Coordinates of C-alpha atoms in Angstrom, one line a residue:
X1 CA -55.6 -18.0 75.1
X2 CA -53.5 -19.5 77.9
X3 CA -52.9 -16.2 79.4
X4 CA -56.8 -15.3 79.3
X5 CA -57.6 -18.8 80.9
X6 CA -55.0 -18.3 83.6
X7 CA -56.4 -14.6 84.4
X8 CA -59.9 -15.9 84.7
X9 CA -58.9 -18.8 87.0
X10 CA -56.9 -16.4 89.2
X11 CA -60.1 -14.2 89.3
X12 CA -62.2 -17.0 90.4
X13 CA -59.9 -18.2 93.0
X14 CA -59.5 -14.7 94.4
X15 CA -63.2 -14.3 94.4
X16 CA -63.6 -17.6 96.3
X17 CA -61.0 -16.7 98.7
X18 CA -62.7 -13.2 99.2
X19 CA -66.0 -15.0 99.6
X20 CA -64.6 -17.5 102.3
X21 CA -62.7 -14.8 104.3
X22 CA -65.9 -12.6 104.4
X23 CA -67.9 -15.6 105.6
X24 CA -65.4 -16.4 108.4
X25 CA -65.1 -12.9 109.4
X26 CA -68.9 -12.3 109.4
X27 CA -69.4 -15.5 111.6
X28 CA -66.7 -14.3 114.0
X29 CA -68.4 -11.0 114.2
X30 CA -71.9 -12.4 114.6
X31 CA -70.5 -14.6 117.5
X32 CA -69.0 -11.5 119.2
X33 CA -71.5 -8.9 118.0
X34 CA -74.8 -9.9 119.9
X35 CA -73.2 -11.1 123.2
X36 CA -70.8 -8.1 123.4
X37 CA -73.4 -5.5 122.5
X38 CA -76.0 -6.8 124.9
X39 CA -73.5 -7.1 127.6
X40 CA -72.1 -3.6 127.1
X41 CA -75.6 -1.9 126.7
X42 CA -77.1 -3.8 129.7
X43 CA -74.1 -2.7 131.9
X44 CA -74.3 0.9 130.7
X45 CA -77.9 1.2 131.4
X46 CA -77.9 -0.4 134.7
X47 CA -74.8 1.6 135.8
X48 CA -76.5 5.0 134.5
X49 CA -79.6 4.2 136.4
X50 CA -77.6 3.5 139.7
X51 CA -76.2 7.1 139.5
X52 CA -78.9 8.6 141.7
X53 CA -77.9 6.3 144.6
X54 CA -74.3 6.9 144.2
X55 CA -73.1 3.4 142.9
X56 CA -73.2 4.5 139.3
X57 CA -70.8 7.3 139.9
X58 CA -68.0 5.0 140.5
X59 CA -69.2 2.2 137.9
X60 CA -70.2 4.5 135.0
X61 CA -66.8 5.7 133.9
X62 CA -65.5 2.1 133.9
X63 CA -68.4 0.7 132.1
X64 CA -68.4 3.7 129.5
X65 CA -64.6 3.1 129.0
X66 CA -65.4 -0.4 128.1
X67 CA -68.0 0.5 125.7
X68 CA -65.7 2.9 124.0
X69 CA -63.0 0.1 123.7
X70 CA -65.6 -2.1 122.2
X71 CA -66.4 0.8 119.6
X72 CA -62.9 1.5 118.9
X73 CA -62.2 -2.3 118.2
X74 CA -65.0 -2.2 115.6
X75 CA -63.3 0.9 114.2
X76 CA -59.9 -1.0 113.8
X77 CA -61.9 -3.9 112.2
X78 CA -63.7 -1.6 109.8
X79 CA -60.6 0.0 108.6
X80 CA -58.4 -3.1 108.4
X81 CA -61.1 -5.5 106.9
X82 CA -63.1 -3.3 104.5
X83 CA -61.3 0.3 104.4
X84 CA -64.1 1.9 106.0
X85 CA -62.8 4.7 108.3
X86 CA -64.9 5.6 111.3
X87 CA -63.6 8.8 113.1
X88 CA -63.5 9.1 116.8
X89 CA -64.7 12.2 118.5
X90 CA -64.5 11.4 122.1
X91 CA -64.0 14.6 124.2
X92 CA -60.9 14.7 126.4
X93 CA -61.4 14.3 130.2
X94 CA -59.1 16.1 132.5
X95 CA -56.4 14.0 133.9
X96 CA -57.1 14.5 137.5
X97 CA -60.8 14.3 137.4
X98 CA -62.7 12.7 140.2
X99 CA -65.2 10.0 139.6
X100 CA -68.1 12.7 139.6
X101 CA -66.5 14.7 137.0
X102 CA -65.6 12.0 134.9
X103 CA -69.2 10.5 134.9
X104 CA -70.8 13.6 134.0
X105 CA -68.2 14.7 131.5
X106 CA -68.7 11.4 129.6
X107 CA -72.5 11.7 129.9
X108 CA -72.4 15.1 128.3
X109 CA -70.3 13.8 125.6
X110 CA -72.5 13.3 122.3
X111 CA -70.3 10.4 121.4
X112 CA -71.4 8.3 124.5
X113 CA -74.9 8.6 123.5
X114 CA -74.0 7.6 119.9
X115 CA -72.1 4.5 121.3
X116 CA -75.3 3.5 123.1
X117 CA -77.5 3.9 120.2
X118 CA -75.0 1.9 118.0
X119 CA -75.1 -0.8 120.7
X120 CA -78.9 -1.2 119.8
X121 CA -78.4 -1.3 116.1
X122 CA -75.4 -3.7 116.5
X123 CA -77.4 -6.4 118.2
X124 CA -80.1 -6.2 115.6
X125 CA -79.4 -5.0 112.1
X126 CA -75.7 -5.3 112.8
X127 CA -75.9 -8.8 113.9
X128 CA -77.8 -9.8 110.8
X129 CA -75.6 -8.0 108.3
X130 CA -72.6 -9.7 110.0
X131 CA -74.3 -13.2 109.8
X132 CA -75.4 -12.9 106.2
X133 CA -72.2 -13.6 104.4
X134 CA -71.6 -16.7 106.8
X135 CA -75.2 -17.9 106.0
X136 CA -75.0 -17.6 102.2
X137 CA -71.9 -19.9 102.4
X138 CA -73.2 -22.4 105.0
X139 CA -76.8 -22.7 104.0
X140 CA -76.0 -24.1 100.5
X141 CA -74.0 -26.9 102.0
X142 CA -77.3 -28.2 103.4
X143 CA -79.0 -27.9 99.9
X144 CA -76.1 -30.0 98.3
X145 CA -76.4 -32.5 101.0
X146 CA -80.2 -32.8 100.5
X147 CA -79.7 -33.3 96.7
X148 CA -77.1 -36.0 97.5
X149 CA -79.6 -38.0 99.5
X150 CA -80.2 -36.5 102.8
X151 CA -83.9 -35.9 101.9
X152 CA -84.6 -39.5 102.5
X153 CA -84.1 -39.2 106.4
X154 CA -85.8 -35.8 106.7
X155 CA -89.2 -35.8 108.0
X156 CA -92.2 -35.2 105.7
X157 CA -93.1 -31.5 104.9
X158 CA -89.5 -30.4 105.3
X159 CA -88.8 -27.3 103.4
X160 CA -85.4 -25.9 102.3
X161 CA -86.0 -22.3 101.5
X162 CA -89.2 -22.2 99.5
X163 CA -88.5 -25.8 98.2
X164 CA -90.8 -28.4 99.8
X165 CA -89.0 -31.8 99.9
X166 CA -91.3 -34.5 98.3
X167 CA -88.8 -36.7 96.4
X168 CA -85.7 -36.7 94.5
X169 CA -86.8 -33.9 91.9
X170 CA -87.6 -31.6 94.7
X171 CA -84.2 -32.4 96.4
X172 CA -82.5 -31.4 93.1
X173 CA -84.4 -28.4 93.3
X174 CA -82.9 -27.8 96.8
X175 CA -79.4 -28.4 95.4
X176 CA -80.1 -25.9 92.6
X177 CA -81.3 -23.2 95.2
X178 CA -78.2 -23.7 97.2
X179 CA -75.9 -23.3 94.2
X180 CA -77.9 -20.2 93.4
X181 CA -77.3 -18.9 96.9
X182 CA -73.6 -19.9 96.6
X183 CA -73.3 -17.9 93.3
X184 CA -74.8 -14.8 95.2
X185 CA -72.3 -15.2 97.9
X186 CA -69.4 -15.3 95.5
X187 CA -70.4 -11.8 94.3
X188 CA -71.9 -10.1 97.2
X189 CA -70.2 -11.6 100.4
X190 CA -67.5 -8.9 100.6
X191 CA -70.0 -6.2 99.9
X192 CA -72.2 -7.5 102.6
X193 CA -69.4 -7.2 105.2
X194 CA -68.7 -3.7 104.0
X195 CA -72.5 -2.9 104.5
X196 CA -72.1 -4.1 108.0
X197 CA -69.3 -1.6 108.7
X198 CA -70.9 1.1 106.7
X199 CA -74.1 0.7 108.9
X200 CA -71.6 1.0 112.1
X201 CA -70.1 4.1 110.5
X202 CA -73.6 5.6 110.0
X203 CA -74.5 5.5 113.6
X204 CA -71.0 5.8 115.3
X205 CA -69.8 8.8 113.1
X206 CA -70.6 12.2 114.1
X207 CA -73.4 13.8 112.4
X208 CA -74.8 17.2 113.3
X209 CA -72.2 19.7 114.2
X210 CA -69.6 17.7 112.9
X211 CA -67.6 20.5 111.5
X212 CA -67.9 22.4 114.8
X213 CA -66.7 19.4 116.6
X214 CA -63.9 19.0 114.3
X215 CA -62.8 22.5 114.8
X216 CA -63.1 22.0 118.4
X217 CA -60.9 19.0 118.6
X218 CA -58.3 20.5 116.3
X219 CA -58.2 23.8 118.4
X220 CA -57.6 21.7 121.6
X221 CA -55.0 19.6 119.8
X222 CA -53.3 22.8 118.7
X223 CA -53.4 24.2 122.2
X224 CA -51.9 20.9 123.6
X225 CA -49.2 21.3 120.9
X226 CA -48.2 24.6 121.9
X227 CA -48.4 23.7 125.8
X228 CA -46.3 20.6 124.9
X229 CA -43.9 22.6 122.8
X230 CA -43.3 25.2 125.7
X231 CA -42.9 22.4 128.1
X232 CA -40.5 20.7 125.9
X233 CA -38.4 23.9 125.6
X234 CA -38.3 24.4 129.4
X235 CA -37.0 20.7 129.6
X236 CA -34.3 21.3 127.2
X237 CA -33.3 24.5 129.0
X238 CA -33.3 22.7 132.4
X239 CA -31.4 19.7 131.0
X240 CA -28.7 22.2 129.4
X241 CA -28.6 24.2 132.7
X242 CA -28.3 21.2 135.0
X243 CA -26.3 18.8 132.7
X244 CA -24.0 20.1 130.0
X245 CA -23.8 23.7 131.0
X246 CA -22.8 22.8 134.5
X247 CA -20.1 20.5 133.4
X248 CA -18.7 23.1 130.9
X249 CA -18.6 25.7 133.5
X250 CA -16.9 23.3 135.9
X251 CA -14.4 22.5 133.0
X252 CA -13.6 26.1 132.6
X253 CA -12.9 26.6 136.3
X254 CA -10.6 23.4 136.0
X255 CA -8.8 25.0 133.2
X256 CA -8.3 28.2 134.9
X257 CA -6.8 26.4 137.8
X258 CA -4.5 24.4 135.6
X259 CA -3.1 27.6 134.3
X260 CA -2.1 28.5 137.7
X261 CA -0.7 25.2 138.6
X262 CA 1.1 24.2 135.7
X263 CA 4.3 25.7 136.9
X264 CA 3.9 25.5 140.6
X265 CA 2.4 21.7 140.7
X266 CA 2.6 19.9 137.4
X267 CA 1.3 16.7 138.8
X268 CA -1.8 18.3 140.3
X269 CA -2.3 20.2 136.9
X270 CA -2.1 16.9 135.0
X271 CA -4.8 15.4 137.4
X272 CA -7.2 18.3 136.8
X273 CA -6.5 18.0 133.1
X274 CA -7.6 14.4 133.2
X275 CA -10.8 15.4 135.0
X276 CA -11.4 18.3 132.3
X277 CA -11.0 15.7 129.7
X278 CA -13.7 13.5 131.2
X279 CA -15.8 16.5 131.9
X280 CA -15.8 17.3 128.2
X281 CA -16.6 13.7 127.1
X282 CA -19.6 13.5 129.5
X283 CA -20.9 16.9 128.4
X284 CA -20.8 15.8 124.8
X285 CA -22.6 12.5 125.6
X286 CA -25.3 14.5 127.4
X287 CA -25.6 16.8 124.4
X288 CA -25.9 14.1 122.0
X289 CA -28.7 12.3 124.2
X290 CA -30.4 15.7 124.3
X291 CA -30.2 16.3 120.5
X292 CA -31.4 12.6 120.0
X293 CA -34.4 13.3 122.2
X294 CA -35.3 16.4 120.3
X295 CA -34.8 14.9 116.8
X296 CA -32.9 11.4 116.4
X297 CA -30.1 11.9 113.7
X298 CA -31.2 8.5 112.1
X299 CA -34.6 10.0 111.5
X300 CA -33.3 13.2 109.8
X301 CA -30.8 11.2 107.8
X302 CA -32.6 7.9 106.8
X303 CA -36.3 8.4 107.3
X304 CA -38.9 7.1 109.8
X305 CA -38.5 3.3 108.6
X306 CA -34.9 3.2 109.5
X307 CA -35.4 5.3 112.5
X308 CA -38.1 2.8 113.8
X309 CA -35.9 -0.3 113.0
X310 CA -33.0 1.4 115.1
X311 CA -35.6 2.1 117.9
X312 CA -36.6 -1.5 117.8
X313 CA -33.1 -2.8 118.3
X314 CA -32.9 -0.9 121.5
X315 CA -36.1 -2.6 122.9
X316 CA -35.6 -5.2 125.6
X317 CA -38.4 -7.1 124.1
X318 CA -37.9 -8.9 120.6
X319 CA -39.3 -6.3 118.1
X320 CA -40.2 -7.2 114.5
X321 CA -40.6 -4.2 112.1
X322 CA -42.4 -4.0 108.7
X323 CA -42.0 -1.0 106.6
X324 CA -43.8 -0.3 103.2
X325 CA -43.2 3.4 102.6
X326 CA -42.5 4.4 99.0
X327 CA -41.1 7.8 100.2
X328 CA -40.8 10.3 103.1
X329 CA -43.5 12.3 104.9
X330 CA -42.7 15.9 106.1
X331 CA -40.4 16.2 108.9
X332 CA -42.8 17.2 111.5
X333 CA -45.1 14.2 110.5
X334 CA -42.2 11.8 110.7
X335 CA -41.1 13.2 114.2
X336 CA -44.6 12.8 115.6
X337 CA -44.9 9.3 114.2
X338 CA -41.5 8.5 115.5
X339 CA -42.2 9.6 119.1
X340 CA -45.7 8.1 119.0
X341 CA -44.3 4.7 118.2
X342 CA -41.6 5.2 120.9
X343 CA -44.3 5.9 123.5
X344 CA -46.4 2.9 122.5
X345 CA -43.4 0.6 122.6
X346 CA -42.4 1.8 125.9
X347 CA -45.9 1.2 127.3
X348 CA -45.7 -2.3 125.8
X349 CA -42.4 -3.1 127.4
X350 CA -43.5 -1.5 131.0
X351 CA -47.2 -2.7 131.3
X352 CA -48.0 -5.4 128.7
X353 CA -45.5 -8.3 129.9
X354 CA -45.1 -9.1 126.2
X355 CA -42.9 -11.8 124.7
X356 CA -42.8 -10.1 121.1
X357 CA -43.8 -6.8 119.6
X358 CA -44.8 -6.4 115.9
X359 CA -44.6 -2.8 114.2
X360 CA -46.1 -2.3 110.8
X361 CA -45.8 1.0 108.8
X362 CA -47.3 1.6 105.4
X363 CA -48.9 4.3 103.3
X364 CA -52.2 3.9 101.7
X365 CA -54.9 6.3 100.4
X366 CA -53.0 9.3 101.6
X367 CA -52.7 7.9 105.1
X368 CA -49.6 7.0 107.0
X369 CA -50.9 3.9 108.9
X370 CA -49.1 2.4 111.8
X371 CA -50.0 -0.6 114.0
X372 CA -48.2 -1.8 117.0
X373 CA -49.1 -5.2 118.2
X374 CA -47.9 -7.2 121.2
X375 CA -48.8 -10.5 122.7
X376 CA -49.1 -9.2 126.4
X377 CA -51.8 -9.4 128.8
X378 CA -54.1 -6.6 127.3
X379 CA -56.1 -4.1 129.1
X380 CA -54.7 -0.9 127.6
X381 CA -57.2 1.8 127.4
X382 CA -56.9 5.5 126.2
X383 CA -57.4 7.3 129.5
X384 CA -56.6 10.4 131.2
X385 CA -53.1 10.3 132.5
X386 CA -52.1 7.3 130.4
X387 CA -49.4 7.4 127.6
X388 CA -51.8 6.6 125.1
X389 CA -53.8 9.9 125.9
X390 CA -50.5 11.7 125.2
X391 CA -49.9 9.8 121.8
X392 CA -53.5 10.7 120.9
X393 CA -52.9 14.4 121.6
X394 CA -49.7 14.3 119.5
X395 CA -51.3 12.7 116.6
X396 CA -54.2 15.1 116.9
X397 CA -52.0 17.9 116.1
X398 CA -51.8 16.6 112.6
X399 CA -55.5 15.5 112.4
X400 CA -54.3 11.8 113.1
X401 CA -56.6 9.3 114.9
X402 CA -55.6 6.5 117.5
X403 CA -57.4 3.2 118.0
X404 CA -56.8 0.7 120.7
X405 CA -57.9 -3.0 120.7
X406 CA -56.9 -4.7 123.9
X407 CA -59.1 -7.2 125.5
X408 CA -58.3 -8.7 128.7
X409 CA -55.7 -11.6 128.2
X410 CA -54.5 -9.7 125.0
X411 CA -53.2 -9.2 122.3
X412 CA -53.0 -5.5 122.2
X413 CA -53.2 -3.7 118.7
X414 CA -52.6 0.1 118.8
X415 CA -53.3 1.7 115.4
X416 CA -52.5 5.2 114.4
X417 CA -53.3 7.1 111.2
X418 CA -51.9 10.4 110.1
X419 CA -53.1 12.1 106.9
X420 CA -49.9 13.0 104.8
X421 CA -48.3 12.7 101.5
X422 CA -45.0 11.1 100.6
X423 CA -42.2 12.7 98.7

């Protein structure tokens, strides 16, 4: 009996926490949704309208990049708060594209027009669905205050909901109505917040031609993977030729000279022998660095979690790593995740001016989920020529996705997801 009572009390407390958290999150969203959606939509429409006179050619790529960042931020919240995953299907833009090419490449992208449609929905139905969980918690408080005596100072003809306040009896009715609303909030607040994000997904997610779009993206990422692999092979060949191979050739020549000098000039032979020994150590170091760049030994031996911890120890910025991986992914997935994290950490160190970085790795619902957060100055975007664009292509090879939330002033959160199973 005591166990049942404790279980029920725990369920009630859990439901109350969920109700309150949904209300706080919904209130926060509603305070950002309306002004953010209105600002993004107005700037986008004005910028596109100014294209004929030339001004929009310069401003449109920047404005639409901001709209995409706003949409990506909502994708991150949808996945983190309610487990609603919203795929991102923006078409890549050439790295060396000029403003004219960038503008019309973005305007030809169907995802751009989905974003603009979503902004309209977000500032109307999205605002209501975000505010409703907070209203179901806050509005009952007024009913309780009215029942406690607030009705005495309210003007005649005041209505609380559908209850007209005429005296203490009607005030108690207002309190009862508030209790009913709070009861509904207890059971439906988290679901209402999920409805908000599902509405977002219904507008933002690709619809017609989704399969064709998916095939196109996968084809491009596979092609990028082949090009990247070829470039990596050329880099390895170049590093071997210019580094370890050159040292080994020089060492062989030194050993040949030593053979000729060992009887004629032992002192000179000893000096060349010491030089050959130094060259062998340097060649071995270069080979180890080259192997570490291809596939770090700690990654092969101990897995992704320990490899990222080792990577964090080498960072000049204090980096905290949290790992919840009950098993190991396939080697190609682990390698892609490791180098993606390495690239994101490098970007944070170079550009964010961060004092601390947090890395979280866990596996849920068949997804390897990675988030890298820093307390730097923000402003990171997935753009042509940026390190994050390379990370997005690397993840795309495995049907993974990348989302970035990086408002000006920070913090920056980079979220990566790769579908995979753990062994």
